[in-house]
PDB file of C-alpha atoms in Angstrom:
ATOM      1  CA  MET A   1       6.489  37.500  76.783  1.00 76.00           C
ATOM      2  CA  GLY A   2       4.575  35.401  74.262  1.00 94.00           C
ATOM      3  CA  ARG A   3       1.047  36.450  75.164  1.00 97.00           C
ATOM      4  CA  LEU A   4       0.248  36.877  71.449  1.00 98.00           C
ATOM      5  CA  THR A   5       2.440  34.175  69.934  1.00 98.00           C
ATOM      6  CA  GLY A   6       0.964  32.943  66.663  1.00 96.00           C
ATOM      7  CA  LYS A   7      -1.455  35.875  66.414  1.00 98.00           C
ATOM      8  CA  THR A   8      -1.624  38.657  63.838  1.00 98.00           C
ATOM      9  CA  ALA A   9      -2.447  42.249  64.758  1.00 98.00           C
ATOM     10  CA  PHE A  10      -3.454  45.168  62.533  1.00 99.00           C
ATOM     11  CA  ILE A  11      -2.897  48.713  63.827  1.00 99.00           C
ATOM     12  CA  SER A  12      -4.130  51.739  61.898  1.00 98.00           C
ATOM     13  CA  GLY A  13      -2.388  55.032  62.541  1.00 98.00           C
ATOM     14  CA  GLY A  14       0.554  53.015  63.792  1.00 98.00           C
ATOM     15  CA  ALA A  15       3.539  54.923  62.435  1.00 98.00           C
ATOM     16  CA  ARG A  16       4.200  57.083  65.493  1.00 95.00           C
ATOM     17  CA  GLY A  17       2.916  58.008  68.939  1.00 94.00           C
ATOM     18  CA  LEU A  18       0.470  55.674  70.627  1.00 97.00           C
ATOM     19  CA  GLY A  19       0.116  53.446  67.567  1.00 98.00           C
ATOM     20  CA  ALA A  20       3.851  52.853  67.229  1.00 98.00           C
ATOM     21  CA  GLU A  21       4.130  51.944  70.907  1.00 98.00           C
ATOM     22  CA  MET A  22       1.234  49.505  70.503  1.00 98.00           C
ATOM     23  CA  ALA A  23       2.983  47.957  67.498  1.00 98.00           C
ATOM     24  CA  ARG A  24       6.232  47.515  69.414  1.00 98.00           C
ATOM     25  CA  LEU A  25       4.543  45.995  72.452  1.00 98.00           C
ATOM     26  CA  LEU A  26       2.281  43.574  70.576  1.00 98.00           C
ATOM     27  CA  HIS A  27       5.197  42.523  68.399  1.00 98.00           C
ATOM     28  CA  GLY A  28       7.290  41.977  71.520  1.00 98.00           C
ATOM     29  CA  GLU A  29       4.588  39.627  72.794  1.00 98.00           C
ATOM     30  CA  GLY A  30       4.896  37.460  69.692  1.00 98.00           C
ATOM     31  CA  ALA A  31       2.382  38.935  67.249  1.00 98.00           C
ATOM     32  CA  ASN A  32       2.874  39.492  63.549  1.00 98.00           C
ATOM     33  CA  VAL A  33       1.974  43.146  63.048  1.00 98.00           C
ATOM     34  CA  MET A  34       0.547  45.040  60.087  1.00 98.00           C
ATOM     35  CA  VAL A  35       1.012  48.787  60.613  1.00 98.00           C
ATOM     36  CA  THR A  36      -0.818  51.272  58.393  1.00 98.00           C
ATOM     37  CA  ASP A  37      -0.669  55.054  58.239  1.00 98.00           C
ATOM     38  CA  ILE A  38      -0.360  58.004  55.853  1.00 98.00           C
ATOM     39  CA  LEU A  39       3.045  58.765  57.422  1.00 98.00           C
ATOM     40  CA  GLU A  40       5.128  56.631  55.125  1.00 98.00           C
ATOM     41  CA  ASP A  41       8.654  57.533  56.248  1.00 98.00           C
ATOM     42  CA  GLU A  42       7.885  56.900  59.928  1.00 98.00           C
ATOM     43  CA  GLY A  43       5.932  53.751  59.124  1.00 98.00           C
ATOM     44  CA  HIS A  44       8.653  52.177  57.015  1.00 98.00           C
ATOM     45  CA  ALA A  45      11.298  53.071  59.607  1.00 98.00           C
ATOM     46  CA  LEU A  46       9.277  51.365  62.345  1.00 98.00           C
ATOM     47  CA  ALA A  47       8.639  48.199  60.340  1.00 98.00           C
ATOM     48  CA  ASP A  48      12.259  47.997  59.214  1.00 98.00           C
ATOM     49  CA  GLU A  49      13.291  47.665  62.860  1.00 97.00           C
ATOM     50  CA  HIS A  50      11.262  44.477  63.394  1.00 97.00           C
ATOM     51  CA  GLU A  51      10.894  41.073  61.788  1.00 96.00           C
ATOM     52  CA  ASN A  52       7.304  40.028  61.116  1.00 97.00           C
ATOM     53  CA  MET A  53       6.135  43.629  60.974  1.00 98.00           C
ATOM     54  CA  ILE A  54       4.896  45.165  57.724  1.00 98.00           C
ATOM     55  CA  PHE A  55       4.039  48.774  56.963  1.00 98.00           C
ATOM     56  CA  MET A  56       1.455  49.770  54.350  1.00 98.00           C
ATOM     57  CA  ALA A  57       0.474  53.288  53.325  1.00 98.00           C
ATOM     58  CA  HIS A  58      -3.236  53.660  54.029  1.00 97.00           C
ATOM     59  CA  ASP A  59      -5.753  56.494  54.021  1.00 98.00           C
ATOM     60  CA  VAL A  60      -8.391  55.299  56.502  1.00 98.00           C
ATOM     61  CA  LEU A  61     -11.123  57.389  54.834  1.00 98.00           C
ATOM     62  CA  GLN A  62     -10.879  55.351  51.620  1.00 98.00           C
ATOM     63  CA  GLU A  63     -12.874  52.130  51.727  1.00 98.00           C
ATOM     64  CA  ASP A  64     -10.962  50.573  48.839  1.00 98.00           C
ATOM     65  CA  GLN A  65      -7.748  51.081  50.786  1.00 98.00           C
ATOM     66  CA  TRP A  66      -9.248  49.233  53.750  1.00 98.00           C
ATOM     67  CA  VAL A  67     -10.061  46.345  51.432  1.00 98.00           C
ATOM     68  CA  ALA A  68      -6.487  46.379  50.121  1.00 98.00           C
ATOM     69  CA  ALA A  69      -4.904  46.600  53.585  1.00 98.00           C
ATOM     70  CA  ILE A  70      -6.989  43.770  55.038  1.00 98.00           C
ATOM     71  CA  GLY A  71      -6.279  41.731  51.917  1.00 98.00           C
ATOM     72  CA  ALA A  72      -2.540  42.356  52.295  1.00 98.00           C
ATOM     73  CA  THR A  73      -2.744  41.182  55.897  1.00 98.00           C
ATOM     74  CA  LYS A  74      -4.377  37.942  54.832  1.00 98.00           C
ATOM     75  CA  GLU A  75      -1.812  37.426  52.100  1.00 98.00           C
ATOM     76  CA  ALA A  76       1.129  38.061  54.421  1.00 98.00           C
ATOM     77  CA  TYR A  77      -0.017  36.242  57.540  1.00 98.00           C
ATOM     78  CA  GLY A  78      -3.050  34.143  56.611  1.00 97.00           C
ATOM     79  CA  GLY A  79      -5.512  35.695  59.011  1.00 98.00           C
ATOM     80  CA  LEU A  80      -6.227  38.366  61.610  1.00 98.00           C
ATOM     81  CA  HIS A  81      -6.742  38.073  65.366  1.00 98.00           C
ATOM     82  CA  VAL A  82      -6.354  41.623  66.718  1.00 98.00           C
ATOM     83  CA  LEU A  83      -7.624  44.799  65.058  1.00 99.00           C
ATOM     84  CA  VAL A  84      -6.713  48.136  66.648  1.00 99.00           C
ATOM     85  CA  ASN A  85      -8.565  51.089  65.156  1.00 99.00           C
ATOM     86  CA  ASN A  86      -6.152  53.735  66.346  1.00 98.00           C
ATOM     87  CA  ALA A  87      -5.924  56.294  63.505  1.00 97.00           C
ATOM     88  CA  GLY A  88      -7.239  59.674  64.526  1.00 96.00           C
ATOM     89  CA  ILE A  89      -6.759  63.419  64.484  1.00 93.00           C
ATOM     90  CA  ALA A  90      -7.392  66.226  66.930  1.00 87.00           C
ATOM     91  CA  HIS A  91      -9.659  69.189  66.272  1.00 81.00           C
ATOM     92  CA  ASN A  92      -8.289  72.718  66.276  1.00 81.00           C
ATOM     93  CA  ALA A  93      -9.975  74.192  69.337  1.00 80.00           C
ATOM     94  CA  THR A  94     -12.813  76.269  67.915  1.00 87.00           C
ATOM     95  CA  PRO A  95     -16.173  77.385  69.321  1.00 90.00           C
ATOM     96  CA  LEU A  96     -18.994  75.443  67.689  1.00 94.00           C
ATOM     97  CA  GLU A  97     -20.498  78.526  66.051  1.00 96.00           C
ATOM     98  CA  GLU A  98     -17.172  79.086  64.256  1.00 94.00           C
ATOM     99  CA  THR A  99     -16.682  75.446  63.233  1.00 95.00           C
ATOM    100  CA  SER A 100     -17.203  74.825  59.536  1.00 96.00           C
ATOM    101  CA  LEU A 101     -19.031  71.815  58.168  1.00 97.00           C
ATOM    102  CA  GLU A 102     -15.798  70.868  56.420  1.00 97.00           C
ATOM    103  CA  GLN A 103     -13.931  70.818  59.744  1.00 96.00           C
ATOM    104  CA  TRP A 104     -16.711  68.764  61.354  1.00 97.00           C
ATOM    105  CA  ARG A 105     -16.735  66.206  58.560  1.00 97.00           C
ATOM    106  CA  LYS A 106     -12.941  65.849  58.542  1.00 97.00           C
ATOM    107  CA  VAL A 107     -12.736  65.072  62.261  1.00 97.00           C
ATOM    108  CA  VAL A 108     -15.781  62.820  62.332  1.00 98.00           C
ATOM    109  CA  GLY A 109     -14.578  61.097  59.154  1.00 98.00           C
ATOM    110  CA  ILE A 110     -11.150  60.138  60.463  1.00 98.00           C
ATOM    111  CA  ASP A 111     -12.105  59.595  64.104  1.00 98.00           C
ATOM    112  CA  LEU A 112     -15.413  57.738  63.603  1.00 98.00           C
ATOM    113  CA  ASP A 113     -16.114  56.770  59.984  1.00 98.00           C
ATOM    114  CA  ALA A 114     -12.699  55.122  59.712  1.00 98.00           C
ATOM    115  CA  VAL A 115     -13.448  52.999  62.785  1.00 98.00           C
ATOM    116  CA  PHE A 116     -16.651  51.840  61.104  1.00 98.00           C
ATOM    117  CA  LEU A 117     -14.701  50.917  57.972  1.00 98.00           C
ATOM    118  CA  GLY A 118     -12.027  49.102  59.954  1.00 98.00           C
ATOM    119  CA  CYS A 119     -14.604  47.064  61.840  1.00 98.00           C
ATOM    120  CA  LYS A 120     -16.619  46.341  58.710  1.00 98.00           C
ATOM    121  CA  HIS A 121     -13.702  44.933  56.757  1.00 98.00           C
ATOM    122  CA  GLY A 122     -11.780  43.451  59.672  1.00 98.00           C
ATOM    123  CA  VAL A 123     -14.686  41.279  60.792  1.00 98.00           C
ATOM    124  CA  GLY A 124     -14.719  39.383  57.514  1.00 96.00           C
ATOM    125  CA  LEU A 125     -11.167  38.163  58.047  1.00 97.00           C
ATOM    126  CA  MET A 126     -11.497  37.644  61.805  1.00 98.00           C
ATOM    127  CA  LYS A 127     -14.761  35.723  62.048  1.00 95.00           C
ATOM    128  CA  ASP A 128     -13.307  32.326  61.141  1.00 90.00           C
ATOM    129  CA  SER A 129     -10.728  32.449  63.943  1.00 94.00           C
ATOM    130  CA  GLY A 130     -12.295  34.864  66.430  1.00 97.00           C
ATOM    131  CA  GLY A 131     -10.291  37.598  68.046  1.00 98.00           C
ATOM    132  CA  SER A 132     -10.345  41.074  69.534  1.00 99.00           C
ATOM    133  CA  ILE A 133     -11.269  44.451  68.053  1.00 99.00           C
ATOM    134  CA  ILE A 134      -9.950  47.389  70.058  1.00 99.00           C
ATOM    135  CA  ASN A 135     -11.268  50.833  69.184  1.00 99.00           C
ATOM    136  CA  ILE A 136      -9.292  53.798  70.479  1.00 98.00           C
ATOM    137  CA  SER A 137     -11.698  56.415  71.765  1.00 98.00           C
ATOM    138  CA  SER A 138     -10.797  59.029  74.388  1.00 98.00           C
ATOM    139  CA  ILE A 139     -11.904  60.379  77.733  1.00 98.00           C
ATOM    140  CA  TYR A 140     -13.443  62.991  75.442  1.00 97.00           C
ATOM    141  CA  GLY A 141     -15.812  60.249  74.313  1.00 98.00           C
ATOM    142  CA  ILE A 142     -17.180  60.262  77.869  1.00 98.00           C
ATOM    143  CA  VAL A 143     -16.939  63.864  79.098  1.00 97.00           C
ATOM    144  CA  GLY A 144     -17.133  67.234  77.370  1.00 95.00           C
ATOM    145  CA  SER A 145     -14.961  70.327  77.061  1.00 90.00           C
ATOM    146  CA  ALA A 146     -15.045  73.685  75.305  1.00 88.00           C
ATOM    147  CA  GLY A 147     -14.013  74.063  71.683  1.00 88.00           C
ATOM    148  CA  GLN A 148     -13.855  70.375  70.803  1.00 92.00           C
ATOM    149  CA  ALA A 149     -17.405  69.466  69.754  1.00 96.00           C
ATOM    150  CA  PRO A 150     -16.489  67.471  66.600  1.00 97.00           C
ATOM    151  CA  TYR A 151     -13.872  65.448  68.494  1.00 96.00           C
ATOM    152  CA  HIS A 152     -16.257  64.705  71.359  1.00 97.00           C
ATOM    153  CA  ALA A 153     -18.983  63.682  68.944  1.00 98.00           C
ATOM    154  CA  ALA A 154     -16.659  61.356  67.038  1.00 98.00           C
ATOM    155  CA  LYS A 155     -15.094  59.737  70.100  1.00 98.00           C
ATOM    156  CA  GLY A 156     -18.498  59.352  71.756  1.00 98.00           C
ATOM    157  CA  GLY A 157     -19.655  57.662  68.570  1.00 98.00           C
ATOM    158  CA  VAL A 158     -16.717  55.245  68.781  1.00 98.00           C
ATOM    159  CA  ARG A 159     -17.760  54.359  72.330  1.00 98.00           C
ATOM    160  CA  LEU A 160     -21.294  53.361  71.345  1.00 98.00           C
ATOM    161  CA  LEU A 161     -20.329  51.822  68.000  1.00 98.00           C
ATOM    162  CA  THR A 162     -18.087  49.542  70.053  1.00 99.00           C
ATOM    163  CA  LYS A 163     -20.912  48.484  72.354  1.00 98.00           C
ATOM    164  CA  ALA A 164     -23.348  47.904  69.489  1.00 98.00           C
ATOM    165  CA  LEU A 165     -20.864  45.793  67.546  1.00 98.00           C
ATOM    166  CA  ALA A 166     -19.894  43.834  70.655  1.00 99.00           C
ATOM    167  CA  VAL A 167     -23.496  42.724  71.122  1.00 98.00           C
ATOM    168  CA  GLU A 168     -24.011  42.049  67.413  1.00 98.00           C
ATOM    169  CA  LEU A 169     -20.916  39.884  66.971  1.00 98.00           C
ATOM    170  CA  ALA A 170     -21.601  37.972  70.181  1.00 98.00           C
ATOM    171  CA  GLN A 171     -25.124  37.161  68.972  1.00 98.00           C
ATOM    172  CA  LEU A 172     -23.739  36.049  65.619  1.00 98.00           C
ATOM    173  CA  GLY A 173     -21.379  33.681  67.399  1.00 98.00           C
ATOM    174  CA  TYR A 174     -18.256  34.990  65.655  1.00 98.00           C
ATOM    175  CA  GLY A 175     -16.054  34.786  68.725  1.00 98.00           C
ATOM    176  CA  ILE A 176     -14.917  38.381  68.240  1.00 98.00           C
ATOM    177  CA  ARG A 177     -14.759  40.646  71.272  1.00 98.00           C
ATOM    178  CA  VAL A 178     -15.054  44.424  70.792  1.00 99.00           C
ATOM    179  CA  ASN A 179     -13.879  46.896  73.417  1.00 99.00           C
ATOM    180  CA  SER A 180     -12.846  50.556  73.536  1.00 99.00           C
ATOM    181  CA  VAL A 181      -9.885  52.259  75.181  1.00 98.00           C
ATOM    182  CA  HIS A 182     -10.244  55.806  76.457  1.00 98.00           C
ATOM    183  CA  PRO A 183      -6.873  57.494  76.949  1.00 98.00           C
ATOM    184  CA  GLY A 184      -6.527  60.592  79.037  1.00 96.00           C
ATOM    185  CA  PHE A 185      -3.835  63.195  78.488  1.00 93.00           C
ATOM    186  CA  VAL A 186      -0.708  61.491  77.177  1.00 94.00           C
ATOM    187  CA  GLY A 187       2.467  63.378  76.298  1.00 81.00           C
ATOM    188  CA  THR A 188       2.257  62.805  72.544  1.00 78.00           C
ATOM    189  CA  ASP A 189       2.716  65.267  69.698  1.00 74.00           C
ATOM    190  CA  MET A 190      -1.047  65.242  69.057  1.00 74.00           C
ATOM    191  CA  VAL A 191      -1.886  66.200  72.644  1.00 72.00           C
ATOM    192  CA  ARG A 192       0.762  68.934  72.678  1.00 72.00           C
ATOM    193  CA  ASP A 193      -0.537  70.270  69.361  1.00 72.00           C
ATOM    194  CA  GLY A 194      -4.057  70.300  70.780  1.00 69.00           C
ATOM    195  CA  LEU A 195      -2.929  72.234  73.845  1.00 71.00           C
ATOM    196  CA  ARG A 196      -1.067  74.721  71.673  1.00 74.00           C
ATOM    197  CA  GLN A 197      -4.167  75.285  69.559  1.00 71.00           C
ATOM    198  CA  ALA A 198      -6.329  75.725  72.648  1.00 69.00           C
ATOM    199  CA  VAL A 199      -3.895  78.347  73.921  1.00 73.00           C
ATOM    200  CA  GLU A 200      -3.985  80.173  70.584  1.00 75.00           C
ATOM    201  CA  ALA A 201      -7.792  80.145  70.657  1.00 69.00           C
ATOM    202  CA  GLY A 202      -7.791  81.675  74.139  1.00 72.00           C
ATOM    203  CA  LEU A 203      -9.380  78.603  75.699  1.00 67.00           C
ATOM    204  CA  MET A 204      -6.394  77.736  77.903  1.00 68.00           C
ATOM    205  CA  PRO A 205      -3.396  79.588  79.386  1.00 72.00           C
ATOM    206  CA  GLY A 206       0.147  79.170  77.975  1.00 74.00           C
ATOM    207  CA  GLU A 207       1.238  75.710  76.828  1.00 74.00           C
ATOM    208  CA  ASN A 208       3.502  74.991  79.798  1.00 78.00           C
ATOM    209  CA  GLU A 209       0.855  76.289  82.170  1.00 80.00           C
ATOM    210  CA  ALA A 210      -1.747  74.087  80.440  1.00 76.00           C
ATOM    211  CA  ILE A 211       0.426  70.998  80.887  1.00 82.00           C
ATOM    212  CA  GLU A 212       1.027  71.899  84.543  1.00 84.00           C
ATOM    213  CA  MET A 213      -2.704  72.430  85.056  1.00 83.00           C
ATOM    214  CA  LEU A 214      -3.595  69.060  83.494  1.00 84.00           C
ATOM    215  CA  THR A 215      -0.944  67.369  85.583  1.00 90.00           C
ATOM    216  CA  MET A 216      -2.319  68.920  88.764  1.00 91.00           C
ATOM    217  CA  GLN A 217      -5.825  67.787  87.785  1.00 91.00           C
ATOM    218  CA  THR A 218      -4.656  64.199  87.337  1.00 94.00           C
ATOM    219  CA  PRO A 219      -4.857  62.353  90.686  1.00 96.00           C
ATOM    220  CA  ILE A 220      -1.878  60.094  89.904  1.00 97.00           C
ATOM    221  CA  GLY A 221       0.176  63.268  89.442  1.00 95.00           C
ATOM    222  CA  ARG A 222       1.593  62.868  85.944  1.00 94.00           C
ATOM    223  CA  LEU A 223       0.497  62.825  82.331  1.00 94.00           C
ATOM    224  CA  GLY A 224       0.388  59.459  80.634  1.00 96.00           C
ATOM    225  CA  VAL A 225       3.086  57.930  78.459  1.00 96.00           C
ATOM    226  CA  PRO A 226       2.391  55.858  75.328  1.00 97.00           C
ATOM    227  CA  ARG A 227       3.232  52.590  77.111  1.00 98.00           C
ATOM    228  CA  ASP A 228       0.344  53.204  79.545  1.00 98.00           C
ATOM    229  CA  ILE A 229      -2.107  52.995  76.649  1.00 98.00           C
ATOM    230  CA  ALA A 230      -0.257  50.205  74.852  1.00 98.00           C
ATOM    231  CA  ASN A 231      -0.451  48.057  77.992  1.00 98.00           C
ATOM    232  CA  ALA A 232      -4.244  48.419  78.009  1.00 98.00           C
ATOM    233  CA  VAL A 233      -4.372  47.420  74.334  1.00 98.00           C
ATOM    234  CA  LEU A 234      -2.203  44.369  75.021  1.00 98.00           C
ATOM    235  CA  PHE A 235      -4.534  43.289  77.820  1.00 98.00           C
ATOM    236  CA  LEU A 236      -7.576  43.532  75.542  1.00 99.00           C
ATOM    237  CA  ALA A 237      -5.708  41.770  72.730  1.00 98.00           C
ATOM    238  CA  SER A 238      -4.729  38.847  74.939  1.00 98.00           C
ATOM    239  CA  GLU A 239      -6.768  35.982  76.339  1.00 97.00           C
ATOM    240  CA  GLU A 240      -6.543  37.622  79.760  1.00 98.00           C
ATOM    241  CA  SER A 241      -9.594  39.677  78.733  1.00 98.00           C
ATOM    242  CA  ALA A 242     -11.483  36.718  77.261  1.00 98.00           C
ATOM    243  CA  TRP A 243     -14.704  37.555  79.130  1.00 98.00           C
ATOM    244  CA  MET A 244     -14.725  41.249  78.203  1.00 98.00           C
ATOM    245  CA  THR A 245     -16.733  42.672  75.333  1.00 98.00           C
ATOM    246  CA  GLY A 246     -18.530  45.969  74.964  1.00 98.00           C
ATOM    247  CA  ALA A 247     -16.419  47.422  77.759  1.00 98.00           C
ATOM    248  CA  GLU A 248     -14.753  50.821  77.937  1.00 98.00           C
ATOM    249  CA  LEU A 249     -11.297  50.818  79.474  1.00 98.00           C
ATOM    250  CA  VAL A 250     -10.421  54.271  80.782  1.00 98.00           C
ATOM    251  CA  VAL A 251      -6.685  54.937  81.153  1.00 98.00           C
ATOM    252  CA  ASP A 252      -6.371  58.507  82.401  1.00 98.00           C
ATOM    253  CA  GLY A 253      -4.581  58.630  85.755  1.00 98.00           C
ATOM    254  CA  GLY A 254      -7.912  59.215  87.474  1.00 98.00           C
ATOM    255  CA  PHE A 255      -8.762  62.409  85.537  1.00 96.00           C
ATOM    256  CA  THR A 256     -12.419  61.467  84.922  1.00 96.00           C
ATOM    257  CA  ALA A 257     -12.900  59.919  88.374  1.00 97.00           C
ATOM    258  CA  GLN A 258     -13.232  63.330  89.996  1.00 92.00           C
TER     259      GLN A 258
END
């Protein structure tokens, strides 16, 4: 308890799933938390359960809304120490030759462009105090699979954007560390939706069979739970990772180790 006492954290896409678990855990460790999302009902319900947690509706593709959200964080809490770029969407499993430019741009926009915008506007508020930027990528930012080219491209971009910014901010002397987290298969609605779509596209067997197959392919023997990823975020947010920047933290039960 208290690993983030006196700190302020900003979590995009924080209304449900991984983001909500991150918000709960960082708040439980003493942080003030700004949660943003387009899911207003879920976001308000989460914030209403906690003191020193604020929800703000926020479309991460709109730069002016980033300016407003970062400004609201400064107004509410005076500064920013932890930025978690978590907002993201999955791609409906589709062969590349059948993927439209509109589909490509939507996935890359939310999963990569929004991370750029978050970093760009978060740095301005963080550079006076230093802190930690944590970009949520994926194991699909490291390895490939069929039918998910836009998602792989976006998450791979997050991985290298993180490394580039880590070097840049270190050279500027801002005291801001930048690392990426690469979740494996976690039992969230987004993962289940992705499996369902892959089944419908003929790329995987039935949904239950797909879950069983992924579980069997995971050396630890289970899919992840949101707290597994939130714990990694807490570590990178805390001073326990003070000598880490530009790193990629893979949390996947050993899936990519094979």
